Coordinates of C-alpha atoms in Angstrom, one line a residue:
M1 CA 210.7 -1.3 52.8
N2 CA 208.8 -0.7 56.2
L3 CA 204.8 -1.7 56.6
E4 CA 203.7 1.7 56.1
N5 CA 205.5 2.4 52.6
L6 CA 204.6 -1.1 51.3
T7 CA 201.0 -0.6 52.2
Q8 CA 201.4 2.8 50.5
Q9 CA 202.7 0.9 47.6
I10 CA 200.1 -1.5 47.5
K11 CA 197.5 1.2 47.3
M12 CA 199.0 3.0 44.4
K13 CA 199.2 -0.1 42.3
P14 CA 196.4 -0.4 39.7
D15 CA 194.2 -3.7 40.2
L16 CA 195.3 -7.0 39.4
E17 CA 193.8 -8.3 36.0
F18 CA 192.6 -12.1 36.1
G19 CA 193.3 -12.7 32.5
T20 CA 196.8 -11.1 32.5
I21 CA 198.1 -13.2 35.4
F22 CA 196.5 -16.6 34.4
S23 CA 198.3 -16.6 31.1
R24 CA 201.7 -15.2 32.2
S25 CA 201.3 -18.3 35.0
F26 CA 201.2 -20.8 32.3
D27 CA 203.7 -19.2 30.4
L28 CA 206.0 -19.0 33.5
F29 CA 204.9 -22.9 34.6
K30 CA 206.4 -24.1 31.4
K31 CA 210.1 -22.8 32.7
V32 CA 209.5 -24.0 36.5
W33 CA 207.4 -27.2 36.1
L34 CA 210.5 -29.4 36.9
Q35 CA 211.0 -27.2 39.7
G36 CA 207.6 -27.5 41.1
F37 CA 207.7 -30.9 41.0
I38 CA 210.8 -31.4 43.1
I39 CA 209.2 -29.0 45.6
L40 CA 206.6 -31.5 45.9
L41 CA 208.6 -34.4 46.2
L42 CA 210.7 -32.6 48.9
T43 CA 207.6 -31.5 50.9
F44 CA 205.9 -34.6 51.2
V45 CA 209.3 -35.8 52.2
V46 CA 209.9 -33.0 55.0
I47 CA 206.1 -33.7 56.2
L48 CA 206.4 -37.7 56.6
P49 CA 208.0 -37.8 59.8
F50 CA 205.1 -35.5 61.2
Y51 CA 202.8 -37.9 60.3
I52 CA 204.5 -40.8 61.8
V53 CA 204.6 -39.0 64.9
M54 CA 201.1 -38.2 64.7
Y55 CA 200.0 -41.9 64.4
I56 CA 202.2 -43.2 67.1
P57 CA 199.9 -43.2 69.8
M58 CA 197.0 -45.1 67.5
I59 CA 199.7 -47.4 66.5
A60 CA 200.7 -48.3 70.2
M61 CA 197.3 -48.6 71.3
G62 CA 196.7 -50.8 68.1
I63 CA 199.5 -52.8 69.4
T64 CA 198.7 -53.1 72.9
D65 CA 194.8 -53.2 72.7
P66 CA 193.5 -54.2 69.4
E67 CA 190.1 -54.7 70.3
A68 CA 189.9 -51.3 71.5
L69 CA 190.4 -49.9 67.6
Q70 CA 187.6 -52.8 66.4
H71 CA 185.0 -51.3 68.5
N72 CA 186.1 -47.8 67.9
E73 CA 187.1 -47.4 71.5
F74 CA 189.2 -44.5 72.2
P75 CA 190.7 -44.1 75.8
P76 CA 190.9 -40.6 77.5
L77 CA 194.6 -40.9 76.9
L78 CA 194.5 -41.5 73.5
A79 CA 192.1 -38.4 73.0
I80 CA 194.4 -36.3 74.8
A81 CA 197.4 -37.7 72.9
M82 CA 195.8 -36.9 69.5
S83 CA 194.3 -33.4 70.3
I84 CA 198.1 -32.4 71.3
L85 CA 200.1 -33.9 68.3
V86 CA 197.4 -32.9 65.5
P87 CA 198.2 -29.1 66.1
V88 CA 202.0 -30.3 66.4
F89 CA 201.6 -32.0 63.1
V90 CA 199.6 -29.4 61.2
I91 CA 201.9 -26.1 62.7
G92 CA 205.1 -28.5 61.4
A93 CA 203.6 -29.5 58.2
T94 CA 202.6 -25.6 57.2
T95 CA 206.1 -24.3 58.6
F96 CA 208.1 -26.8 56.1
A97 CA 205.5 -26.2 53.2
L98 CA 205.9 -22.4 53.7
A99 CA 209.5 -22.4 53.6
L100 CA 209.5 -24.5 50.4
N101 CA 206.7 -22.5 48.7
A102 CA 208.7 -19.5 49.4
A103 CA 211.6 -21.0 47.6
F104 CA 209.7 -22.0 44.7
L105 CA 208.2 -18.5 44.6
R106 CA 212.1 -17.3 44.4
I107 CA 213.0 -19.6 41.3
C108 CA 209.8 -18.4 39.7
K109 CA 211.5 -14.7 39.9
Q110 CA 214.8 -16.0 38.9
K111 CA 213.4 -17.5 35.7
D112 CA 211.1 -15.1 34.9
I113 CA 213.8 -12.7 35.0
G114 CA 216.3 -14.6 33.2
D115 CA 218.3 -15.2 36.5
E116 CA 221.2 -18.2 35.7
T117 CA 221.4 -18.8 39.7
N118 CA 221.2 -22.2 40.9
D119 CA 218.0 -23.1 42.0
D120 CA 218.3 -23.1 46.0
Y121 CA 215.4 -25.2 47.4
F122 CA 216.4 -24.5 51.4
F123 CA 217.0 -21.3 51.1
Y124 CA 214.5 -20.6 54.4
F125 CA 215.7 -23.6 56.1
K126 CA 219.4 -21.9 56.4
E127 CA 221.0 -19.0 58.3
G128 CA 218.3 -18.6 61.0
R129 CA 215.4 -17.7 58.6
L130 CA 213.3 -20.7 59.7
G131 CA 212.1 -19.3 62.7
K132 CA 210.3 -16.7 61.2
V133 CA 208.7 -19.0 58.9
F134 CA 207.8 -21.0 62.0
I135 CA 205.9 -17.8 63.5
L136 CA 204.5 -17.4 60.1
A137 CA 202.9 -21.2 60.2
L138 CA 201.3 -20.2 63.8
Y139 CA 199.6 -17.3 62.5
T140 CA 198.3 -19.5 59.5
F141 CA 197.1 -22.2 61.8
G142 CA 195.2 -19.2 64.0
L143 CA 193.7 -17.8 61.1
S144 CA 192.5 -21.1 59.5
I145 CA 190.8 -22.0 62.8
L146 CA 188.9 -18.5 63.1
G147 CA 188.2 -19.0 59.5
A148 CA 186.6 -22.3 60.5
L149 CA 185.1 -21.2 63.5
A150 CA 183.1 -18.5 61.3
C151 CA 180.6 -21.2 60.1
G152 CA 183.1 -22.3 57.2
V153 CA 182.4 -19.3 55.4
G154 CA 185.5 -17.4 56.8
M155 CA 187.2 -19.8 55.2
F156 CA 186.7 -18.6 52.1
Y157 CA 187.9 -14.7 53.0
V158 CA 191.3 -15.7 55.4
M159 CA 192.2 -18.5 52.1
V160 CA 192.8 -15.1 50.0
P161 CA 195.4 -13.2 52.0
V162 CA 197.1 -17.0 53.6
S163 CA 197.9 -17.8 49.9
L164 CA 199.5 -14.3 49.7
I165 CA 201.8 -15.3 52.7
P166 CA 204.4 -17.2 50.7
A167 CA 205.1 -14.3 48.4
F168 CA 205.8 -12.0 51.1
L169 CA 208.0 -14.3 52.9
A170 CA 209.9 -14.6 49.8
F171 CA 210.0 -11.2 48.4
S172 CA 209.3 -8.8 51.7
N173 CA 211.6 -10.7 54.1
E174 CA 212.8 -7.6 55.8
L175 CA 209.4 -7.7 57.4
S176 CA 208.2 -8.9 60.5
P177 CA 205.9 -12.0 60.7
L178 CA 202.9 -10.0 61.8
E179 CA 203.8 -7.3 59.1
M180 CA 203.9 -9.8 56.4
V181 CA 200.2 -10.8 57.4
K182 CA 199.1 -7.7 57.5
A183 CA 200.5 -6.6 53.7
S184 CA 198.9 -10.0 53.0
F185 CA 195.3 -9.0 53.9
T186 CA 196.1 -5.5 52.9
L187 CA 196.5 -6.5 49.3
G188 CA 194.2 -9.6 49.6
N189 CA 191.4 -7.2 50.6
K190 CA 192.2 -5.0 47.6
N191 CA 191.6 -7.6 44.8
W192 CA 190.2 -10.3 46.6
L193 CA 187.9 -11.2 44.2
V194 CA 190.6 -11.6 41.4
I195 CA 192.9 -13.8 43.7
F196 CA 190.1 -16.1 44.9
G197 CA 189.3 -16.6 41.3
L198 CA 192.9 -17.1 40.2
V199 CA 193.4 -19.5 43.2
F200 CA 190.4 -21.3 42.5
V201 CA 191.0 -21.7 38.9
T202 CA 194.6 -22.8 38.8
A203 CA 194.1 -25.3 41.7
F204 CA 191.3 -26.8 39.5
V205 CA 193.3 -27.1 36.2
A206 CA 196.6 -28.1 38.3
Q207 CA 194.3 -31.1 39.3
L208 CA 193.9 -31.8 35.6
G209 CA 196.8 -34.1 36.0
F210 CA 194.5 -37.1 37.3
V211 CA 193.5 -37.6 33.6
L212 CA 197.3 -38.9 33.1
C213 CA 196.9 -42.1 35.4
C214 CA 197.0 -39.8 38.7
V215 CA 200.8 -39.5 38.4
G216 CA 200.5 -36.6 35.8
V217 CA 199.3 -34.3 39.1
L218 CA 202.7 -34.3 40.6
F219 CA 203.8 -32.5 37.7
T220 CA 201.2 -29.9 37.5
A221 CA 200.0 -29.5 41.1
M222 CA 202.4 -26.8 41.6
L223 CA 200.9 -24.6 38.7
G224 CA 198.8 -23.3 41.5
K225 CA 201.3 -21.6 43.2
V226 CA 202.7 -19.8 40.4
P227 CA 200.2 -17.0 40.0
A228 CA 201.0 -15.8 43.6
Y229 CA 204.5 -14.5 42.1
Y230 CA 202.4 -12.3 39.6
M231 CA 200.1 -11.1 42.3
Y232 CA 203.0 -9.9 44.4
K233 CA 204.9 -8.4 41.2
D234 CA 201.8 -7.0 39.9
G235 CA 200.2 -5.8 43.3
V236 CA 203.3 -4.7 45.4
G237 CA 206.2 -5.0 43.0
F238 CA 210.2 -5.4 43.2
D239 CA 211.9 -2.6 44.6
Q240 CA 215.0 -4.9 45.4
E241 CA 216.9 -8.1 44.8
V242 CA 215.9 -10.8 46.8

């Protein structure tokens, strides 16, 4: 389906319902909590090298000139290195997080429809798909920067379409990265308040895992990702298998 047809389909769909998506997300999470836990662990593993690379200049300076760190003195070369490495880290981490989140949403669909296919956590790391994910990560990074520049208010606006990008990556993979972003804005703008509420409330509920000696959050954190599946299902619909 091309972007024009997808846009028309979104416009013809009924508005999303907060209560319906919220309750179904809990029901589905009972089936995918283990997969969500695995996705979370994989996310930590794949972004760890980016953390190490980002802190290499600071570690090197701490070894060669420890007094500089003690006095909070940062040489110009270190500042330049960090200004280069931080965006690289953010884009790299976002790329892998997007790929894993999209894979999680595919698994959500499989569990929802009773598909017994084996869980494929690395679906978007194979067959050249990661290139498209990388471009989407660049768009996501750019949107976040623009939102931050708008005195922070823009962040609340862009967080809605950005939260939908993994769903379009998972279920509208025939679109180009730019078309996925446009489709995310189309669905997000139509149902902005409902989606914002779902993102905020489910993210808050997911953090309640901290009450279980903090470890429980590892099992509940991915609850906040499940509503995106139903946002796409109800707001766009499935016309073909993914």
